[in-house]
Coordinates of C-alpha atoms and ligand atoms in Angstrom, one line a residue:
M23 CA 55.0 -57.5 1.2
K24 CA 51.5 -56.6 0.7
L25 CA 48.9 -59.4 -0.6
I26 CA 47.5 -58.9 -3.9
I27 CA 44.7 -61.7 -5.0
D28 CA 45.4 -61.7 -8.8
K29 CA 42.3 -61.9 -11.6
I30 CA 42.0 -65.1 -13.1
G31 CA 42.5 -63.6 -16.2
D32 CA 43.1 -65.2 -19.4
W33 CA 44.0 -68.5 -18.4
K34 CA 42.3 -71.3 -19.4
R35 CA 43.1 -74.7 -16.6
T36 CA 44.9 -76.9 -18.9
N37 CA 45.0 -80.0 -16.7
D38 CA 43.6 -81.4 -13.5
C39 CA 45.7 -82.2 -10.8
G40 CA 46.0 -85.8 -10.9
S41 CA 46.7 -86.5 -14.7
L42 CA 50.2 -85.4 -15.8
R43 CA 52.5 -88.0 -16.2
K44 CA 55.9 -88.7 -17.8
D45 CA 54.6 -88.5 -21.3
D46 CA 53.9 -84.8 -20.4
I47 CA 57.3 -83.7 -19.8
G48 CA 58.2 -80.7 -21.6
R49 CA 54.7 -79.6 -21.8
E50 CA 53.5 -76.0 -20.9
V51 CA 50.3 -76.2 -18.1
V52 CA 48.3 -74.4 -16.3
L53 CA 47.2 -76.0 -13.4
M54 CA 44.8 -74.2 -10.5
G55 CA 43.8 -75.5 -7.2
W56 CA 44.4 -75.3 -3.2
V57 CA 48.1 -75.6 -1.7
N58 CA 48.2 -79.1 0.3
R59 CA 51.2 -78.6 1.6
W60 CA 54.7 -76.8 1.2
R61 CA 58.2 -77.1 1.9
D62 CA 60.3 -73.9 1.8
L63 CA 64.3 -74.6 1.1
G64 CA 65.0 -71.4 0.5
K65 CA 66.0 -71.7 -2.8
L66 CA 63.8 -74.1 -3.7
L67 CA 60.0 -74.1 -2.8
F68 CA 57.7 -77.1 -3.3
V69 CA 53.8 -77.0 -2.9
D70 CA 51.7 -79.9 -3.6
L71 CA 48.8 -78.7 -5.2
R72 CA 45.5 -80.5 -4.9
D73 CA 42.1 -80.5 -6.7
R74 CA 39.3 -83.1 -6.8
A75 CA 41.6 -84.8 -8.8
G76 CA 44.7 -85.5 -7.0
L77 CA 48.1 -83.8 -6.1
T78 CA 50.8 -82.6 -8.4
Q79 CA 54.1 -81.5 -6.9
V80 CA 54.9 -77.8 -8.3
V81 CA 58.0 -76.5 -7.8
F82 CA 59.5 -72.3 -7.3
D83 CA 63.2 -72.7 -8.3
K84 CA 66.1 -70.1 -8.9
E85 CA 65.0 -69.4 -12.4
F86 CA 61.8 -68.4 -11.1
D87 CA 62.4 -64.0 -10.8
E88 CA 62.8 -62.8 -7.3
V89 CA 59.7 -60.8 -7.1
S90 CA 57.3 -63.9 -7.8
R91 CA 59.8 -66.1 -5.7
E92 CA 58.5 -63.5 -3.0
K93 CA 55.1 -63.9 -3.3
A94 CA 55.1 -67.3 -3.3
A95 CA 57.0 -67.6 0.0
V96 CA 53.8 -66.0 1.3
L97 CA 51.5 -69.2 0.3
R98 CA 50.0 -70.9 3.4
S99 CA 47.8 -75.0 3.2
E100 CA 44.7 -74.2 1.8
W101 CA 45.2 -70.9 -0.3
V102 CA 43.8 -71.0 -3.8
I103 CA 46.7 -70.5 -6.7
A104 CA 47.4 -70.7 -10.3
V105 CA 50.4 -72.5 -11.5
K106 CA 51.6 -71.7 -15.2
G107 CA 55.0 -73.7 -15.9
E108 CA 56.8 -76.9 -17.7
V109 CA 56.3 -80.4 -17.0
A110 CA 59.7 -81.7 -15.6
P111 CA 60.6 -85.3 -14.4
R112 CA 61.6 -85.1 -11.0
L113 CA 65.1 -85.8 -9.9
A114 CA 66.3 -88.9 -9.7
G115 CA 66.1 -90.6 -6.2
Q116 CA 62.7 -88.2 -5.7
E117 CA 60.2 -89.8 -7.5
N118 CA 56.8 -90.3 -5.5
P119 CA 55.5 -94.2 -6.6
D120 CA 52.8 -93.5 -3.9
L121 CA 51.5 -90.9 -6.0
P122 CA 50.1 -90.9 -9.6
T123 CA 51.8 -87.9 -10.6
G124 CA 54.9 -88.8 -8.7
D125 CA 57.4 -89.3 -11.7
I126 CA 57.0 -85.5 -12.6
E127 CA 56.7 -82.0 -11.1
V128 CA 55.8 -79.0 -12.7
K129 CA 58.7 -75.7 -12.8
V130 CA 56.7 -73.0 -12.1
S131 CA 56.9 -69.8 -14.4
E132 CA 54.2 -67.8 -13.2
L133 CA 52.2 -67.9 -10.2
K134 CA 48.8 -66.3 -9.2
I135 CA 47.0 -66.2 -5.8
L136 CA 43.4 -66.6 -6.7
N137 CA 42.4 -66.2 -2.8
E138 CA 43.5 -66.5 0.8
T139 CA 42.2 -68.6 3.5
K140 CA 41.5 -68.2 7.2
V141 CA 43.7 -70.5 9.2
P142 CA 41.4 -74.0 8.5
P143 CA 39.8 -75.1 12.1
F144 CA 41.6 -78.1 11.4
Q145 CA 44.4 -79.5 9.2
V146 CA 42.8 -80.6 6.0
D147 CA 45.8 -82.9 4.7
G148 CA 47.1 -85.8 6.9
K149 CA 45.0 -87.9 9.5
I150 CA 42.0 -87.0 11.0
D151 CA 42.1 -85.4 14.3
A152 CA 39.2 -83.2 14.9
S153 CA 36.0 -84.1 16.5
E154 CA 32.9 -85.1 14.0
D155 CA 30.6 -82.3 14.9
L156 CA 33.6 -79.8 13.9
R157 CA 34.3 -81.9 10.9
L158 CA 30.0 -81.5 10.1
K159 CA 30.3 -77.9 11.0
Y160 CA 32.8 -77.5 8.6
R161 CA 31.7 -80.1 5.9
Y162 CA 32.8 -78.4 3.1
L163 CA 37.0 -78.2 4.1
D164 CA 36.0 -82.0 5.7
L165 CA 34.9 -82.8 1.8
R166 CA 38.4 -81.4 0.7
R167 CA 39.7 -85.1 1.7
P168 CA 39.7 -87.6 -0.5
G169 CA 38.4 -90.1 1.3
L170 CA 34.7 -88.5 1.9
F171 CA 35.3 -87.0 -1.7
H172 CA 35.7 -90.7 -3.1
N173 CA 32.5 -91.6 -1.4
L174 CA 30.5 -89.0 -3.0
V175 CA 32.1 -89.8 -6.1
V176 CA 31.1 -93.9 -5.8
R177 CA 28.0 -92.5 -5.0
H178 CA 27.7 -90.6 -8.2
R179 CA 28.7 -93.9 -10.2
I180 CA 26.4 -95.8 -8.3
A181 CA 23.4 -93.4 -9.2
L182 CA 24.3 -93.3 -12.5
A183 CA 24.5 -97.5 -12.8
I184 CA 21.0 -97.6 -11.4
R185 CA 19.6 -95.2 -13.7
N186 CA 21.4 -97.2 -17.4
Y187 CA 20.3 -100.6 -15.7
L188 CA 16.3 -99.7 -14.7
N189 CA 16.3 -97.7 -18.0
G190 CA 17.5 -100.4 -20.4
E191 CA 14.6 -102.7 -18.1
G192 CA 11.9 -100.5 -19.6
F193 CA 11.8 -98.4 -16.3
L194 CA 10.6 -94.9 -16.5
E195 CA 12.2 -92.0 -13.9
V196 CA 9.1 -90.3 -12.8
E197 CA 9.2 -87.6 -10.2
T198 CA 6.6 -87.6 -7.6
P199 CA 5.7 -84.4 -5.1
F200 CA 7.1 -83.6 -2.1
L201 CA 4.8 -81.2 -0.8
T202 CA 1.6 -83.8 -0.5
K203 CA -0.3 -85.5 2.1
S204 CA 0.8 -88.2 4.8
T205 CA 2.2 -91.6 3.3
P206 CA 1.8 -94.3 6.6
E207 CA 5.7 -95.6 6.7
G208 CA 5.4 -96.1 10.3
A209 CA 7.3 -92.9 10.9
R210 CA 6.1 -89.0 12.1
D211 CA 5.6 -86.9 8.9
Y212 CA 7.5 -83.9 8.7
L213 CA 4.8 -81.1 8.1
V214 CA 4.8 -77.9 5.5
P215 CA 2.3 -75.3 6.7
S216 CA 0.7 -73.7 3.6
R217 CA 0.5 -69.9 3.5
V218 CA -2.4 -69.8 0.8
N219 CA -4.3 -72.1 2.6
K220 CA -3.9 -71.3 6.4
G221 CA -4.4 -73.8 9.1
S222 CA -3.7 -76.5 5.7
F223 CA -0.4 -78.6 6.2
Y224 CA 1.5 -80.5 3.6
A225 CA 3.1 -83.7 4.4
L226 CA 6.7 -84.4 3.3
P227 CA 6.2 -87.5 1.8
Q228 CA 7.7 -90.9 3.9
S229 CA 8.0 -92.7 0.7
P230 CA 5.9 -92.0 -2.9
Q231 CA 3.9 -95.4 -1.9
L232 CA 0.4 -93.8 -3.0
F233 CA 1.9 -91.9 -6.0
K234 CA 3.5 -94.8 -7.9
Q235 CA 0.6 -97.1 -7.2
V236 CA -1.3 -94.3 -8.7
L237 CA 0.9 -94.5 -11.8
M238 CA 0.2 -98.5 -12.1
V239 CA -3.3 -97.4 -12.4
A240 CA -2.3 -94.6 -14.5
G241 CA -0.7 -97.4 -17.0
L242 CA 3.3 -96.6 -16.6
D243 CA 3.7 -100.1 -16.0
R244 CA 7.4 -99.6 -14.8
Y245 CA 8.4 -96.8 -12.7
F246 CA 11.4 -95.9 -10.3
Q247 CA 12.8 -92.8 -8.8
I248 CA 15.9 -92.1 -6.8
V249 CA 13.8 -90.2 -4.4
R250 CA 14.5 -88.0 -0.9
C251 CA 12.0 -89.6 1.9
F252 CA 11.4 -87.7 5.2
R253 CA 10.5 -89.7 8.2
D254 CA 10.4 -87.7 11.6
E255 CA 12.3 -90.4 14.0
D256 CA 14.2 -90.5 17.1
L257 CA 17.2 -91.0 15.8
R258 CA 18.4 -94.5 17.0
A259 CA 21.9 -95.7 16.0
D260 CA 22.7 -95.0 12.2
R261 CA 19.5 -92.6 10.7
Q262 CA 19.0 -89.8 9.0
P263 CA 15.7 -88.1 8.7
E264 CA 15.8 -87.3 5.3
F265 CA 17.3 -90.6 2.8
T266 CA 17.4 -91.4 -0.6
Q267 CA 15.8 -94.3 -1.6
V268 CA 15.4 -96.4 -5.0
D269 CA 12.0 -96.7 -5.4
L270 CA 10.3 -99.3 -7.8
E271 CA 6.9 -100.3 -8.9
L272 CA 5.9 -102.9 -11.6
S273 CA 2.5 -103.5 -12.9
F274 CA 0.8 -106.9 -14.0
A275 CA 3.8 -108.6 -11.4
D276 CA 4.3 -110.4 -8.6
E277 CA 7.2 -111.4 -5.8
D278 CA 9.3 -113.3 -8.5
A279 CA 8.9 -109.9 -10.8
V280 CA 10.2 -107.7 -8.5
T281 CA 13.1 -109.7 -7.1
D282 CA 14.5 -110.4 -10.4
V283 CA 14.7 -106.7 -11.4
F284 CA 16.4 -106.1 -8.0
E285 CA 18.5 -109.1 -8.4
G286 CA 19.6 -108.0 -11.6
L287 CA 20.5 -105.0 -10.5
M288 CA 23.0 -105.8 -7.5
V289 CA 24.7 -108.2 -10.1
D290 CA 25.0 -105.3 -12.3
V291 CA 26.1 -102.2 -9.9
F292 CA 28.3 -104.9 -7.8
S293 CA 29.8 -105.8 -11.1
K294 CA 30.5 -102.6 -12.7
I295 CA 31.7 -100.5 -9.5
L296 CA 33.5 -103.1 -7.3
G297 CA 34.4 -105.7 -9.7
Y298 CA 32.3 -108.2 -7.2
P299 CA 30.6 -111.5 -8.9
V300 CA 27.3 -111.7 -7.6
S301 CA 25.3 -114.9 -8.0
M302 CA 21.9 -115.2 -8.8
P303 CA 19.3 -116.1 -7.7
F304 CA 19.8 -114.8 -3.9
P305 CA 18.3 -117.3 -1.4
R306 CA 15.2 -116.6 0.1
I307 CA 14.0 -117.3 3.7
E308 CA 10.8 -117.0 5.2
Y309 CA 10.6 -114.6 7.8
E310 CA 9.6 -117.4 10.6
K311 CA 12.8 -119.6 9.5
A312 CA 14.8 -116.7 9.6
L313 CA 14.0 -116.6 13.2
E314 CA 14.0 -119.9 13.8
L315 CA 17.6 -120.6 12.2
Y316 CA 19.2 -117.5 13.0
G317 CA 16.9 -115.3 15.6
S318 CA 16.8 -112.4 13.2
D319 CA 14.9 -111.1 10.4
K320 CA 18.1 -110.0 9.0
P321 CA 20.7 -112.7 9.2
D322 CA 23.8 -112.4 8.6
M323 CA 24.4 -115.0 6.1
R324 CA 28.1 -114.8 5.3
F325 CA 28.7 -117.2 8.2
G326 CA 26.6 -120.8 9.4
M327 CA 26.4 -120.8 13.0
E328 CA 22.8 -121.6 12.9
L329 CA 20.1 -121.8 15.8
R330 CA 18.9 -125.5 16.7
D331 CA 16.0 -126.7 19.1
T332 CA 17.3 -129.2 21.7
S333 CA 14.5 -129.1 23.9
E334 CA 12.9 -132.8 22.3
I335 CA 16.7 -134.0 23.7
L336 CA 16.5 -131.9 27.3
K337 CA 12.9 -132.0 28.3
S338 CA 13.7 -135.0 30.5
S339 CA 17.1 -133.9 31.4
A340 CA 18.0 -134.1 35.1
F341 CA 18.8 -130.3 34.6
K342 CA 15.6 -128.4 36.2
V343 CA 16.2 -125.0 34.5
F344 CA 15.7 -126.3 31.3
R345 CA 13.1 -129.0 32.2
D346 CA 10.7 -126.4 33.5
A347 CA 11.7 -123.8 30.9
I348 CA 10.5 -126.4 28.4
G349 CA 7.6 -127.3 30.7
E350 CA 6.2 -123.9 30.7
G351 CA 5.8 -124.0 27.2
G352 CA 9.4 -122.5 26.5
V353 CA 12.9 -124.2 24.6
V354 CA 16.1 -124.9 25.1
K355 CA 18.0 -123.9 21.8
A356 CA 21.7 -123.9 20.8
I357 CA 24.4 -123.0 18.6
K358 CA 27.9 -124.4 18.0
V359 CA 30.7 -122.5 17.9
T360 CA 33.4 -124.0 15.9
G361 CA 36.8 -124.2 17.9
G362 CA 35.1 -122.1 20.5
A363 CA 36.4 -124.8 23.5
S364 CA 39.5 -122.7 23.9
F365 CA 37.1 -119.6 24.8
S366 CA 38.4 -118.2 28.4
R367 CA 36.4 -117.9 31.5
R368 CA 36.3 -114.4 31.0
E369 CA 35.2 -114.7 27.4
L370 CA 32.1 -117.0 28.3
D371 CA 31.4 -114.5 31.2
E372 CA 31.1 -111.9 28.9
L373 CA 29.2 -113.6 26.5
N374 CA 26.7 -114.2 29.1
S375 CA 26.7 -110.6 29.9
T376 CA 25.4 -110.1 25.9
V377 CA 22.6 -112.7 26.9
T378 CA 21.4 -111.2 30.3
D379 CA 22.0 -107.2 28.3
S380 CA 19.3 -108.2 25.8
G381 CA 16.9 -109.4 28.5
G382 CA 17.9 -113.2 28.8
K383 CA 18.2 -115.3 31.9
G384 CA 22.0 -116.3 31.1
L385 CA 23.6 -119.2 28.9
F386 CA 24.7 -122.4 29.8
W387 CA 27.8 -123.9 27.8
A388 CA 29.9 -126.8 27.1
K389 CA 33.1 -127.5 25.8
V390 CA 33.6 -130.4 23.8
K391 CA 36.9 -131.6 24.9
P392 CA 38.5 -135.3 23.6
G393 CA 37.8 -136.8 27.2
G394 CA 34.4 -135.7 27.4
W395 CA 32.4 -132.5 28.0
Q396 CA 33.8 -129.7 30.3
S397 CA 30.8 -128.0 31.4
P398 CA 28.7 -127.2 34.5
L399 CA 25.9 -129.2 32.4
S400 CA 27.9 -132.2 32.7
K401 CA 26.8 -133.9 35.7
F402 CA 23.0 -133.2 34.5
L403 CA 23.2 -135.2 31.2
T404 CA 23.7 -138.9 30.4
P405 CA 26.7 -139.6 27.8
D406 CA 23.4 -140.4 25.3
S407 CA 21.8 -137.3 25.6
R408 CA 25.3 -135.6 25.1
G409 CA 26.0 -137.5 22.1
R410 CA 22.8 -136.9 20.9
L411 CA 23.3 -133.1 21.5
E412 CA 26.7 -133.0 19.4
E413 CA 25.0 -135.1 16.7
R414 CA 22.0 -132.3 16.4
L415 CA 24.5 -129.6 16.6
G416 CA 27.2 -131.2 14.6
A417 CA 29.8 -130.4 17.1
K418 CA 33.0 -131.9 17.4
D419 CA 35.9 -132.0 19.7
G420 CA 37.1 -128.6 20.1
D421 CA 33.6 -126.8 19.5
L422 CA 31.4 -125.3 22.1
I423 CA 27.9 -125.4 22.5
I424 CA 26.0 -122.2 24.2
F425 CA 22.1 -123.2 25.1
V426 CA 19.7 -120.5 26.4
A427 CA 16.4 -121.8 27.9
D428 CA 13.6 -119.2 27.8
R429 CA 10.2 -118.7 25.6
A430 CA 10.9 -119.7 22.1
Q431 CA 10.8 -115.5 20.9
K432 CA 13.1 -114.8 23.5
A433 CA 15.4 -117.4 23.1
N434 CA 15.9 -116.5 19.3
E435 CA 16.4 -112.7 20.1
V436 CA 19.1 -113.5 22.4
L437 CA 20.8 -116.1 20.6
G438 CA 20.5 -114.5 17.3
R439 CA 22.6 -111.5 19.5
L440 CA 24.6 -113.8 20.5
R441 CA 25.4 -115.2 17.1
M442 CA 26.6 -112.1 15.6
E443 CA 28.7 -110.9 19.2
I444 CA 30.6 -114.2 18.4
A445 CA 31.2 -114.0 14.9
K446 CA 32.3 -110.5 15.3
R447 CA 34.8 -111.9 18.1
L448 CA 35.8 -114.8 15.7
H449 CA 36.0 -112.0 12.7
L450 CA 33.7 -114.6 10.7
P451 CA 32.2 -112.3 8.3
K452 CA 35.4 -110.9 6.1
D453 CA 35.3 -107.9 4.6
G454 CA 34.7 -107.1 1.0
T455 CA 32.5 -110.1 1.0
Y456 CA 28.6 -109.6 0.5
S457 CA 25.9 -112.0 1.0
F458 CA 22.2 -111.5 -0.2
V459 CA 19.1 -113.0 1.2
W460 CA 15.5 -112.3 0.8
V461 CA 13.6 -112.7 3.8
T462 CA 10.0 -113.3 2.7
R463 CA 6.3 -113.5 3.9
F464 CA 6.6 -111.4 7.3
P465 CA 2.9 -111.0 9.2
L466 CA 1.0 -108.4 7.3
L467 CA 0.2 -107.0 10.8
E468 CA 0.7 -106.8 14.6
Y469 CA -0.7 -106.3 17.6
D470 CA 0.2 -102.5 19.1
R471 CA -0.2 -102.6 22.9
N472 CA 0.1 -98.9 23.1
E473 CA -2.2 -98.2 20.7
G474 CA -4.5 -101.0 21.3
R475 CA -4.9 -102.0 17.9
Y476 CA -3.6 -103.8 14.8
V477 CA -0.6 -101.8 12.8
A478 CA 0.6 -103.1 9.5
V479 CA 3.9 -104.6 9.4
H480 CA 5.0 -103.1 6.3
H481 CA 2.6 -101.1 5.3
P482 CA -1.5 -101.0 4.7
F483 CA -1.1 -101.3 1.1
T484 CA 0.8 -104.3 0.9
A485 CA -1.3 -107.5 -0.1
P486 CA -1.8 -110.7 2.4
L487 CA -0.8 -114.2 1.4
E488 CA -3.7 -115.4 -0.9
E489 CA -3.9 -118.8 1.3
D490 CA -4.0 -116.8 4.2
I491 CA -7.1 -114.6 3.4
P492 CA -9.4 -116.5 5.3
L493 CA -7.6 -115.9 8.2
L494 CA -7.9 -112.4 8.4
A495 CA -11.0 -112.1 10.4
E496 CA -10.0 -114.5 12.9
R497 CA -6.3 -114.6 13.8
P498 CA -5.6 -111.4 11.6
E499 CA -1.7 -111.7 13.5
A500 CA -1.4 -115.4 11.8
V501 CA -1.9 -113.8 8.0
R502 CA 1.6 -113.7 6.4
A503 CA 1.9 -110.4 4.0
R504 CA 3.5 -111.2 0.1
S505 CA 6.3 -108.9 1.0
Y506 CA 10.2 -109.0 0.8
D507 CA 13.4 -107.9 2.3
L508 CA 16.5 -107.6 0.8
V509 CA 19.3 -108.0 3.4
I510 CA 23.3 -107.7 2.6
N511 CA 25.0 -108.7 5.1
G512 CA 23.1 -108.8 8.2
E513 CA 21.7 -105.4 7.1
E514 CA 18.5 -104.7 5.9
I515 CA 18.5 -102.4 2.8
G516 CA 15.4 -102.9 1.1
G517 CA 12.1 -103.9 1.6
G518 CA 8.4 -104.5 -0.9
S519 CA 5.5 -106.2 -1.0
V520 CA 2.8 -107.1 -3.7
R521 CA -0.3 -104.7 -3.2
I522 CA -3.8 -104.8 -3.1
H523 CA -5.5 -103.9 -6.0
D524 CA -9.0 -104.8 -4.8
I525 CA -10.8 -101.9 -3.2
G526 CA -12.9 -104.7 -1.3
L527 CA -9.9 -106.0 0.2
Q528 CA -8.5 -102.8 1.0
N529 CA -11.1 -101.4 3.0
Q530 CA -11.0 -104.5 4.5
I531 CA -7.5 -104.3 6.0
F532 CA -8.0 -100.6 6.7
R533 CA -11.1 -101.7 8.8
I534 CA -8.8 -104.1 10.8
L535 CA -6.3 -101.2 11.1
G536 CA -9.3 -99.3 13.3
I537 CA -8.9 -96.8 10.6
G538 CA -12.7 -95.3 10.6
E539 CA -14.6 -94.8 7.1
E540 CA -14.3 -90.8 8.2
E541 CA -10.3 -90.8 8.3
V542 CA -9.8 -93.6 5.5
K543 CA -11.6 -90.9 3.2
E544 CA -10.1 -87.9 4.5
K545 CA -6.3 -89.4 4.2
F546 CA -6.7 -91.8 1.3
G547 CA -9.7 -91.5 -0.5
F548 CA -8.1 -90.0 -3.7
F549 CA -5.9 -93.4 -4.0
L550 CA -9.0 -95.9 -3.3
E551 CA -10.9 -93.8 -5.5
A552 CA -7.8 -94.6 -8.2
L553 CA -7.7 -98.4 -7.3
T554 CA -11.6 -98.3 -8.7
Y555 CA -10.6 -97.3 -11.7
G556 CA -9.1 -100.1 -13.5
A557 CA -6.0 -100.9 -11.2
P558 CA -3.8 -103.3 -12.6
P559 CA -2.0 -106.2 -10.4
H560 CA 0.7 -104.3 -9.4
A561 CA 4.2 -104.8 -6.9
G562 CA 7.0 -102.9 -6.3
M563 CA 9.8 -102.3 -3.7
A564 CA 12.2 -99.4 -2.4
L565 CA 16.0 -99.6 -1.5
G566 CA 18.1 -97.8 1.2
F567 CA 20.0 -96.1 -1.6
D568 CA 22.3 -94.1 1.3
R569 CA 23.3 -97.7 3.5
L570 CA 23.6 -99.3 -0.3
V571 CA 26.4 -96.6 -0.7
A572 CA 27.9 -97.2 2.7
I573 CA 28.1 -100.8 2.3
M574 CA 29.7 -100.6 -1.0
V575 CA 32.4 -98.2 0.4
G576 CA 32.8 -99.6 3.4
A577 CA 31.6 -96.7 5.3
E578 CA 31.0 -96.7 9.3
S579 CA 28.3 -94.3 9.3
L580 CA 25.3 -93.3 6.4
R581 CA 27.0 -89.5 7.4
D582 CA 29.9 -90.9 5.7
V583 CA 27.8 -91.0 2.1
I584 CA 26.0 -88.1 2.4
A585 CA 27.5 -85.0 1.5
F586 CA 25.4 -82.6 4.3
P587 CA 24.0 -85.5 6.7
K588 CA 22.1 -84.5 9.6
T589 CA 23.4 -85.1 13.0
Q590 CA 21.3 -87.4 15.4
R591 CA 19.2 -84.5 16.8
A592 CA 17.9 -83.8 13.1
T593 CA 19.9 -80.8 12.7
C594 CA 22.2 -79.4 9.9
P595 CA 25.6 -78.5 11.4
V596 CA 26.6 -76.5 8.4
T597 CA 22.6 -74.0 8.3
D598 CA 22.0 -74.8 11.8
A599 CA 18.7 -75.5 10.4
P600 CA 16.2 -75.8 12.0
S601 CA 15.7 -72.7 13.3
P602 CA 13.3 -69.9 15.2
V603 CA 11.6 -67.5 12.3
D604 CA 10.1 -64.4 13.0
K605 CA 6.7 -63.6 14.0
A606 CA 5.4 -61.7 10.7
Q607 CA 6.7 -64.9 9.1
L608 CA 4.3 -67.2 11.6
A609 CA 1.7 -64.8 11.3
E610 CA 1.7 -65.2 7.3
L611 CA 1.1 -68.7 7.9
G612 CA -1.5 -68.5 10.1
L613 CA 0.7 -69.9 13.0
S614 CA 0.8 -68.5 16.3
P615 CA 4.6 -68.5 18.1
L616 CA 4.9 -71.1 21.0
C617 CA 3.9 -70.2 24.1
P618 CA 7.0 -69.0 26.3
Ligands
LIG25 N1 7.3 -97.8 0.2 C1 8.0 -98.9 0.6 C2 9.2 -98.4 1.6 O1 9.8 -97.4 2.0 C3 8.8 -99.6 0.1 C4 7.7 -100.3 -0.8 O2 6.9 -100.7 -0.3 O3 8.0 -100.0 -2.1 O4 9.6 -99.0 2.7

């Protein structure tokens, strides 16, 4: 039979495919959607009809006239159809308790085929068996799956909850330009050539930083924006070149004003979306302390296993490696693994590789057993120092102590990684639990050896801690910033700072950063001028919205919470962007083609 595509005509959808229940039995309905699955049993043809709301079983039975029955027989997965029919109870024993519509079916009286489909490159229904590349290319098919679609729904609901909350707190959402000037956030800019002003370029914003500060000068008082930002970075791990931030700025505000708003926001969003009770206030830990205790500036606080300095106890031990490390100005730091005495030799070797892979020299271990220590170190340590070590670490029988000797920074870094690796092996972070922590007072500046100058750790508009300002001239690297990062489950999810609103201090920072007067004027002249027209004290923060959604839906990758994500090579798999443009277009922009 020749396939005739029907017109939708005057049919109106009465219901979606997820809402019919027993109460609807007897009603005449019109459903529209995609054929998810079909089963042809000769006399009976079953179709699971799907739309974004769910699945409804529709059945073509013998009362369905022959011609239409024949028409229905050509249906295949992913065809688009409309059916008119009566809601009927499923036969006893045929109910599907896993499906919200599983008590009913729709007995079709009329069918319209609205569109056919090419054979999809992968099956939409059922388990995912296609490569991610293919799924990204045919994103519109992948989005028909409930999992990915659900993520977009939750994303929408989170955005809505954020808007409502911030609106309630007196924040105004203001859009800032995309075609703008560079904002220094430490990445490369995406540049857009200007046709009208040949040879000049806009930069896509790495963040709305300067505009939101200017809005404070304008008296806006409380600004927010759920905003796209663009950073041309080499895409390590899970990053996206364009991503979304919840961006905020407040006037007459200090650190507490900002953290209070974000804490309230997190409490509200987690409770509305997940029904999860987040308690306030979030713990705060200074950057230096975080490194010392967790070996990381984004500590996962869902479990303890804190790093302890054991140098004092071991500095005069008979073990040369420890003695030398401490003698050379280094440290011996240790962690305790509760119940870790059962680790096998192989596991210890693997943990040792974690240490050496992250540039450490290796680890030393001790199993605390009822009869004493089982450890290559035993013979070097007196019973008294073993006792003191156990006490320092709170170790009991059955525990494992791991030591690393190195420069302090390296020992922290290595043990920090080891801590996470061990936690993963022991399944310590419980799924579905969230721990929030503020990491505060990061260094204001760090020395970049490649560039041979200081660079801002956060960005150049971050205020130094008042009491550290005298150090700016002599020891810039020792100056702490009035900055704060929000960390959830060991992931940095956002950060911000109190800003400099004093032009003199801002200029001093630019000088320390080695940015010359001309360059400052060219890049930030408008901003510095704005600061001279009555800038109020202000502070702000931005939170990675994609990352927040990923954490809340438990997605493994940011790609799973973005409708059309980019690949690791910053390409768009749906459109194949970026792509070459023709010479005429380049000429119009005053650009010459790449030399062959
Ligand atoms: N602009 C900063 C960022 O994008 C956040 C802030 O300081 O408000 O990381």
